[in-house]
Coordinates of C-alpha atoms (C1' of nucleotides) and ligand atoms in Angstrom, one line a residue:
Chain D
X727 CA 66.3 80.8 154.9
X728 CA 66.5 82.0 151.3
X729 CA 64.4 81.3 148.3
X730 CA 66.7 80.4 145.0
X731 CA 66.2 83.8 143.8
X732 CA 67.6 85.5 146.7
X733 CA 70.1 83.0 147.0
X734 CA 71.3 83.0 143.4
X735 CA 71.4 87.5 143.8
X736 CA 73.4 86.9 146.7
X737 CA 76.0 84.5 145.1
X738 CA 75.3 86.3 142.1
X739 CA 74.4 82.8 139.9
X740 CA 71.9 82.7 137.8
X741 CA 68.5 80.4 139.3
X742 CA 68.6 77.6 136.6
X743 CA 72.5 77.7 137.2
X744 CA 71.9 76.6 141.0
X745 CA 69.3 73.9 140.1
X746 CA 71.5 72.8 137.5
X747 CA 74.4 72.4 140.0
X748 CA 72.3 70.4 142.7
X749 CA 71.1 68.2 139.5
X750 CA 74.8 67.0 138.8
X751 CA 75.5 66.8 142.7
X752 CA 77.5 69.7 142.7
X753 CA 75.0 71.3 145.6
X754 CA 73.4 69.0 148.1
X755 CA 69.9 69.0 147.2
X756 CA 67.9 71.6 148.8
X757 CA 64.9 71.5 151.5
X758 CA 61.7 72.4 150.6
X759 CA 58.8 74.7 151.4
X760 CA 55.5 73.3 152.4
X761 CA 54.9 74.4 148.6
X762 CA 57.9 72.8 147.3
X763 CA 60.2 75.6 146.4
X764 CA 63.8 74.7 147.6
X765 CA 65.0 77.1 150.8
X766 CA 68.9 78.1 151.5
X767 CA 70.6 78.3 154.7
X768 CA 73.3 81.0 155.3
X769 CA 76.1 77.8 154.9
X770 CA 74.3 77.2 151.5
X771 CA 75.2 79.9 150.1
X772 CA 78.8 80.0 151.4
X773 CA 79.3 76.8 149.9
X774 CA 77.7 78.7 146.9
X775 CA 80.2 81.5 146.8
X776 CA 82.7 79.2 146.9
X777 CA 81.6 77.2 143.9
X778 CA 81.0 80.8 142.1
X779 CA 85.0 82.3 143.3
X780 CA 86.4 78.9 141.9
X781 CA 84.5 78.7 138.5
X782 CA 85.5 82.4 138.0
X783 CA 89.0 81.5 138.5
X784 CA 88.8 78.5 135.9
X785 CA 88.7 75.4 138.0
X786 CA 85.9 72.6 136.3
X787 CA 83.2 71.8 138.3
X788 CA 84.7 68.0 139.0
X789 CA 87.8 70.2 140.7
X790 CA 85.6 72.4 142.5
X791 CA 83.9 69.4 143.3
X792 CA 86.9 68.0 145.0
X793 CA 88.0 70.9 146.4
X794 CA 84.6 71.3 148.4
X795 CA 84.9 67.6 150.1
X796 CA 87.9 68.9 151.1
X797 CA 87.3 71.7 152.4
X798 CA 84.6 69.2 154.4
X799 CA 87.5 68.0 156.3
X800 CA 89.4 70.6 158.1
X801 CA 92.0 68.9 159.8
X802 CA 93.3 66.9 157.0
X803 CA 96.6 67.8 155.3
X804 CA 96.0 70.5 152.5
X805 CA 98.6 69.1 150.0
X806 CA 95.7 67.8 147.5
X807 CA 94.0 71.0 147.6
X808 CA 97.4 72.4 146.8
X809 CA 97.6 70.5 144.1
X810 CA 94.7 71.1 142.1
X811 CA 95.5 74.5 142.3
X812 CA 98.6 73.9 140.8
X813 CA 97.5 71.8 137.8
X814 CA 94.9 74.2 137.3
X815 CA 97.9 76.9 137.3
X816 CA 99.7 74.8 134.9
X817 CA 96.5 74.7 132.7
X818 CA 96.2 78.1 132.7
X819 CA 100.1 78.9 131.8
X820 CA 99.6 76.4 128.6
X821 CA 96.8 78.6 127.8
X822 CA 98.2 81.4 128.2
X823 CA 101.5 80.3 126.0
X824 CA 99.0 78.9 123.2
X825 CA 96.9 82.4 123.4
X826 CA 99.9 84.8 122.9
X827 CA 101.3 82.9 120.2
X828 CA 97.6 83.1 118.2
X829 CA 98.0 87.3 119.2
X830 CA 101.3 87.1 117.7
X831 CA 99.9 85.2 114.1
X832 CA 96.5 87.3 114.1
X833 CA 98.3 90.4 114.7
X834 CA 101.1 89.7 111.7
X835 CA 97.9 88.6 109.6
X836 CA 95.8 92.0 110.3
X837 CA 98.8 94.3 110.2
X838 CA 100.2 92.6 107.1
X839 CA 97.2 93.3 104.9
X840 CA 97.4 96.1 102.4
X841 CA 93.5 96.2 102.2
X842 CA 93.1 95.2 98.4
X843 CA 91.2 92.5 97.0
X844 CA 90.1 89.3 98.4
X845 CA 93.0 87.4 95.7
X846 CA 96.1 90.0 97.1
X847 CA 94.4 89.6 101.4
X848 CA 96.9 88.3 103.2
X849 CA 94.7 87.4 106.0
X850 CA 93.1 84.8 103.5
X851 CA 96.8 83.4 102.2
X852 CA 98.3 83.3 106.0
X853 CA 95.1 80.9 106.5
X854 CA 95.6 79.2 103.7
X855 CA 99.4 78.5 104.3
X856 CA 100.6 77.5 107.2
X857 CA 103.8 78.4 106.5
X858 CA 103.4 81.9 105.9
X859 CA 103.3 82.4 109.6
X860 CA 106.4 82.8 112.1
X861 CA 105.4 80.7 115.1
X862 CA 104.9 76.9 116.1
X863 CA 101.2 77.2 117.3
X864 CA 99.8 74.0 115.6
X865 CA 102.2 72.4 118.2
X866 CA 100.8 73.9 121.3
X867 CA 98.0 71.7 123.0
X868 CA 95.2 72.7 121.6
X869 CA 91.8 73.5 123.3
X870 CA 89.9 73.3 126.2
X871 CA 91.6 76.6 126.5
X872 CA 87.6 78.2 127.0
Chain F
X1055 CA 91.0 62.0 93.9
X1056 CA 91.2 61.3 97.7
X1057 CA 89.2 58.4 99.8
X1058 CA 87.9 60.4 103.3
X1059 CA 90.7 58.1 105.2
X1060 CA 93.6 60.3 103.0
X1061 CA 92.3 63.4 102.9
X1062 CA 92.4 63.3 106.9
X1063 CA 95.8 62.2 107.1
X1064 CA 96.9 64.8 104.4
X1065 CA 94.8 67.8 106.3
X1066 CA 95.5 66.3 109.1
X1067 CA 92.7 66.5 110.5
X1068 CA 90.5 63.0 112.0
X1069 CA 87.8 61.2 109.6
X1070 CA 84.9 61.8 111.8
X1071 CA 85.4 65.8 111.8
X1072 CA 85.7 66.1 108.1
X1073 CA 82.2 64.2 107.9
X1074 CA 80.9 66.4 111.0
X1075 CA 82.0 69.8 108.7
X1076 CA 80.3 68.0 105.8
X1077 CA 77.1 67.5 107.8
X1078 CA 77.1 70.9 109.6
X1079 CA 77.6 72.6 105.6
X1080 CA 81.0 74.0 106.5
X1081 CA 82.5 71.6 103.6
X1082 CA 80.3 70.9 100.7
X1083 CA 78.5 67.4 99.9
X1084 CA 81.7 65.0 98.9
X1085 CA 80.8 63.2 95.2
X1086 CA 81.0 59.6 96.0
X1087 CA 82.0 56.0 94.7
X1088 CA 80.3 53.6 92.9
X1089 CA 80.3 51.9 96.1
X1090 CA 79.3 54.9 98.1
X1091 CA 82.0 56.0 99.6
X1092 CA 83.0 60.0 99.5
X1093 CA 85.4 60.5 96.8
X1094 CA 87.8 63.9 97.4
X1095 CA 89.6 66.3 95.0
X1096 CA 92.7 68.8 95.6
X1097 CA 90.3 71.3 96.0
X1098 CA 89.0 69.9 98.7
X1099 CA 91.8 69.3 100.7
X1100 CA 93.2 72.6 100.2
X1101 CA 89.6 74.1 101.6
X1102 CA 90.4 71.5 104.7
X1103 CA 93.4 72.4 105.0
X1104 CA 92.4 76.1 105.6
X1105 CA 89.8 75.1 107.4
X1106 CA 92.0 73.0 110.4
X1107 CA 94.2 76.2 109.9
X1108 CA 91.7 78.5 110.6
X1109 CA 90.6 76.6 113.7
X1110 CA 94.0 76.5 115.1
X1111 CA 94.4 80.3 115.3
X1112 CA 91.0 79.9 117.6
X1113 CA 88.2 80.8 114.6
X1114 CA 84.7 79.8 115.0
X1115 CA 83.4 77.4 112.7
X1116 CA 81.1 80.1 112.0
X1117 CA 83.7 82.9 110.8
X1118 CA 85.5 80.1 109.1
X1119 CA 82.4 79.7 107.1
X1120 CA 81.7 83.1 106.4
X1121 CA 85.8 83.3 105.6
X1122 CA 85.3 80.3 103.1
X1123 CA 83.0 81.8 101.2
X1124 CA 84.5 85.1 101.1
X1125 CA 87.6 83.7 99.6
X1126 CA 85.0 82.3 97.2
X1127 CA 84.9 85.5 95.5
X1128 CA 88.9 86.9 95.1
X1129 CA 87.7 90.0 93.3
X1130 CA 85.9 91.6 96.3
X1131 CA 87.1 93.9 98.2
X1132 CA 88.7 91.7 101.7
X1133 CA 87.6 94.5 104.5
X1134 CA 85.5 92.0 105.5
X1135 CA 88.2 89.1 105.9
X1136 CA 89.9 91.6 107.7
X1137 CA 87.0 92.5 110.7
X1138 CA 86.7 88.7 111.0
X1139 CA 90.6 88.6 111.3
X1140 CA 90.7 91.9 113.5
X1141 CA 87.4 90.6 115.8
X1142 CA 89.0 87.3 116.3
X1143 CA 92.3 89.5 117.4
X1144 CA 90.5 91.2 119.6
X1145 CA 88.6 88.3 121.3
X1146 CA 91.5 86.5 122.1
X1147 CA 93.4 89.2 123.8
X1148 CA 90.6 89.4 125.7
X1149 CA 91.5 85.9 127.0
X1150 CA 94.9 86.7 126.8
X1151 CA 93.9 89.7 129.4
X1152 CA 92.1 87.1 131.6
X1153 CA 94.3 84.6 131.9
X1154 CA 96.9 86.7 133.0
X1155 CA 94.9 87.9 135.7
X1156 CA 94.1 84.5 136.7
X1157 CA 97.6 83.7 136.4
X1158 CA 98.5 86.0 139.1
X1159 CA 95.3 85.1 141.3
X1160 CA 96.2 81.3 141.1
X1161 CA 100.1 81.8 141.5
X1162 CA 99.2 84.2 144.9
X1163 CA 97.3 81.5 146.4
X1164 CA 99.5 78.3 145.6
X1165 CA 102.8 80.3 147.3
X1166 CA 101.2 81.5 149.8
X1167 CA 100.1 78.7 151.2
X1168 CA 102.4 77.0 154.1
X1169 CA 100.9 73.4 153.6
X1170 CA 99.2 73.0 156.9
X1171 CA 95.8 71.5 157.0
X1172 CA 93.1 72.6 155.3
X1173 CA 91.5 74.8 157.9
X1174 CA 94.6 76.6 157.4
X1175 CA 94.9 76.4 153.5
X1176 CA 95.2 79.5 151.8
X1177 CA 94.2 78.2 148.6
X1178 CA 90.8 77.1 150.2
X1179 CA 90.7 80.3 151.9
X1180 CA 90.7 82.6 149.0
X1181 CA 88.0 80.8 147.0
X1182 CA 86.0 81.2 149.7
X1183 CA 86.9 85.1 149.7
X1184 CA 87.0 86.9 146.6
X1185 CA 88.5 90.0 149.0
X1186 CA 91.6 88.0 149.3
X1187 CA 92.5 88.6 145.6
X1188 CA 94.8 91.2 144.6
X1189 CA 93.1 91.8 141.1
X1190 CA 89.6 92.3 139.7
X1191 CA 89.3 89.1 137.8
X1192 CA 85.3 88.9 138.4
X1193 CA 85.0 92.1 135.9
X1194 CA 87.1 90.8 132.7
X1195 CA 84.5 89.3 130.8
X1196 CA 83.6 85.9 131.3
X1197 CA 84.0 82.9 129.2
X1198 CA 83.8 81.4 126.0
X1199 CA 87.6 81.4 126.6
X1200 CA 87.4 77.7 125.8
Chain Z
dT1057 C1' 39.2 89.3 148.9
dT1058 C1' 40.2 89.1 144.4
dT1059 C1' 43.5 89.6 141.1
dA1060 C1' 47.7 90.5 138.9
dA1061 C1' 52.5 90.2 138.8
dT1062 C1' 56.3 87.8 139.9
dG1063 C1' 58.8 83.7 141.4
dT1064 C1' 59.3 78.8 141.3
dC1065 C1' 58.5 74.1 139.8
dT1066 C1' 59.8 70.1 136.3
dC1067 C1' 61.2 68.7 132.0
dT1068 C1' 63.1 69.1 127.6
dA1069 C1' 66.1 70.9 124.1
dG1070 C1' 70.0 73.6 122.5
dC1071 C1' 74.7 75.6 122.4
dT1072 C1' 80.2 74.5 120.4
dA1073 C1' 83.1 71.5 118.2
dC1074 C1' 83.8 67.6 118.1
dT1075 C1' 84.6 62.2 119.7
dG1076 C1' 83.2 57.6 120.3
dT1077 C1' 80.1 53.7 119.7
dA1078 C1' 77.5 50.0 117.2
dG1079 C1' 76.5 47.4 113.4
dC1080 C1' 76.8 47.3 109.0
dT1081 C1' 79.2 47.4 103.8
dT1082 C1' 83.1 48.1 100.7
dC1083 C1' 87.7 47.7 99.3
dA1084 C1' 92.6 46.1 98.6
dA1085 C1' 96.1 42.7 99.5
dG1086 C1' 97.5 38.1 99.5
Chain X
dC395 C1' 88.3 33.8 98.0
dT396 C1' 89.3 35.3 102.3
dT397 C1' 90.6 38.5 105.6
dG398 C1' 91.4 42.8 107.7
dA399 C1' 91.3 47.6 107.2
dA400 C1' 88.7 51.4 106.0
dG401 C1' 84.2 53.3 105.0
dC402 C1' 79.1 53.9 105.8
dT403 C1' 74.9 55.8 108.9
dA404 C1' 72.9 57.0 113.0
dC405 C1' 73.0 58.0 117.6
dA406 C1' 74.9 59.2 122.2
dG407 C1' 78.1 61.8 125.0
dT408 C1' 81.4 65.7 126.5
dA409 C1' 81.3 70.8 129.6
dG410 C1' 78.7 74.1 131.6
dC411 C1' 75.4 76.1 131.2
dT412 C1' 71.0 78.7 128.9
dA413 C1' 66.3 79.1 127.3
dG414 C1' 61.6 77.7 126.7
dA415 C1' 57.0 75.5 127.9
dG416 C1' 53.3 75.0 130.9
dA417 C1' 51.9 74.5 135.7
dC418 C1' 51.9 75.9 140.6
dA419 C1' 53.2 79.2 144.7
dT420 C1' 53.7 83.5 146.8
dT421 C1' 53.3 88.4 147.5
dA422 C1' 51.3 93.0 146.9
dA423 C1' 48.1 96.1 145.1
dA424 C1' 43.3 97.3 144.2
Ligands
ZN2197 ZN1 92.8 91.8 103.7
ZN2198 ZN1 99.9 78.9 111.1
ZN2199 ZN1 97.2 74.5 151.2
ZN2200 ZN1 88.9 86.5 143.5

DNA sequence: TTTAATGTCTCTAGCTACTGTAGCTTCAAG
DNA sequence: CTTGAAGCTACAGTAGCTAGAGACATTAAA
């Protein structure tokens, strides 16, 4: 059995990070010690490293959350495991598509700029005029693109 | 002058924000009607307008602040509109740099899978094995890639 | 064995950039 | 004058943690 330090150095997630993940159900909650400290089994902290892989890949906690109850059930069919990794691709391609059209404005901006006064920087009139710049990003779905 | 309904639609940008930026000091104090109600000039809506600007290329609300009140003062010299500019550049191909690598990760797992059952899915397999992925995606730096 | 250092406990608040709610008042049209 | 839309304030909630306070537990050195 392993304390929530060792676990969280094995799984490499921060302490308050675990506790904070049994709080919101994420993690079954934990036995204790005779002194109350919470103690890991070995399956804890694959279930752990799973939640750890997953967030580092981008899926939200709620899909990580579903994809742990199904990985729960090994005999069922995988096709909605599938699919949440598909949406979560999707997300990441609309990202990605919003993200290289900002590259392409900032880059124009910075490159664009003689490097006079704060009246003749063009990084100031791109951002004040919209229309100054060569690409549609107002139009691709904004945010949640952390 | 503008009522706070007006100046959203013409910014485009919704009613409750514009009072959030006035509350946060990223827009200044609106003067107000006899009746209390805030009161907007042209000014103000161009100062919006490169405010919602801003945010769409992925600023903070902090450098937007600090790129406000440089473009406050048009006889400075604009190197430091410029860092802003060229920081925010950077950040974001940071992302860009991430995503891709995600990209790859995510795509691997959702054709390789044969859409078995789940003790068979590859998709559940490699979250639960980081030595299944093909790239280093734990080492490009984490988050705030909202 | 005492003591000091480290680890763990709970609880609370804070972060970003909003969004939504409730319960009011003001305004413009008919 | 009435009605409905738009405005007001204040507070709560979102995601996914992170940090702090103050108290208790465990381990290792002296
Ligand atoms: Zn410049
Ligand atoms: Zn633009
Ligand atoms: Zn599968
Ligand atoms: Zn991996």
């Amino acid at each position: 059995m392993l304390t929530i330090g060792k676990l969280g150095q094995a799984a490499g997630v921060k302490v308050p990070t675990i506790r904070y993940y049994e709080q919101i159900g994420l993690l079954p909650e934990a036995e204790r010690s005779a002194g109350n400290q919470r103690l890991y089994s070995r399956k804890a902290l694959d279930r752990l490293t799973f939640v750890r892989h997953a967030r580092e890949l981008g899926f939200t906690l709620d899909a990580i959350r579903d994809l742990l109850s199904l990985s729960d059930h090994p005999d069922q069919p995988c096709a909605a495991a599938d699919a949440i990794a598909k949406a979560q691709l999707a997300e990441i391609e609309k990202r990605l598509a919003r993200l290289a059209s900002l590259k392409v404005e900032l880059n124009r901006m910075v490159v664009q700029c003689a490097g006079g006064k704060i009246a003749d920087c063009r990084v100031i009139e791109v951002l004040s005029d919209h229309s100054l710049c060569a690409t549609d990003h107002r139009h691709l779905q904004d945010e949640k693109d952390h």
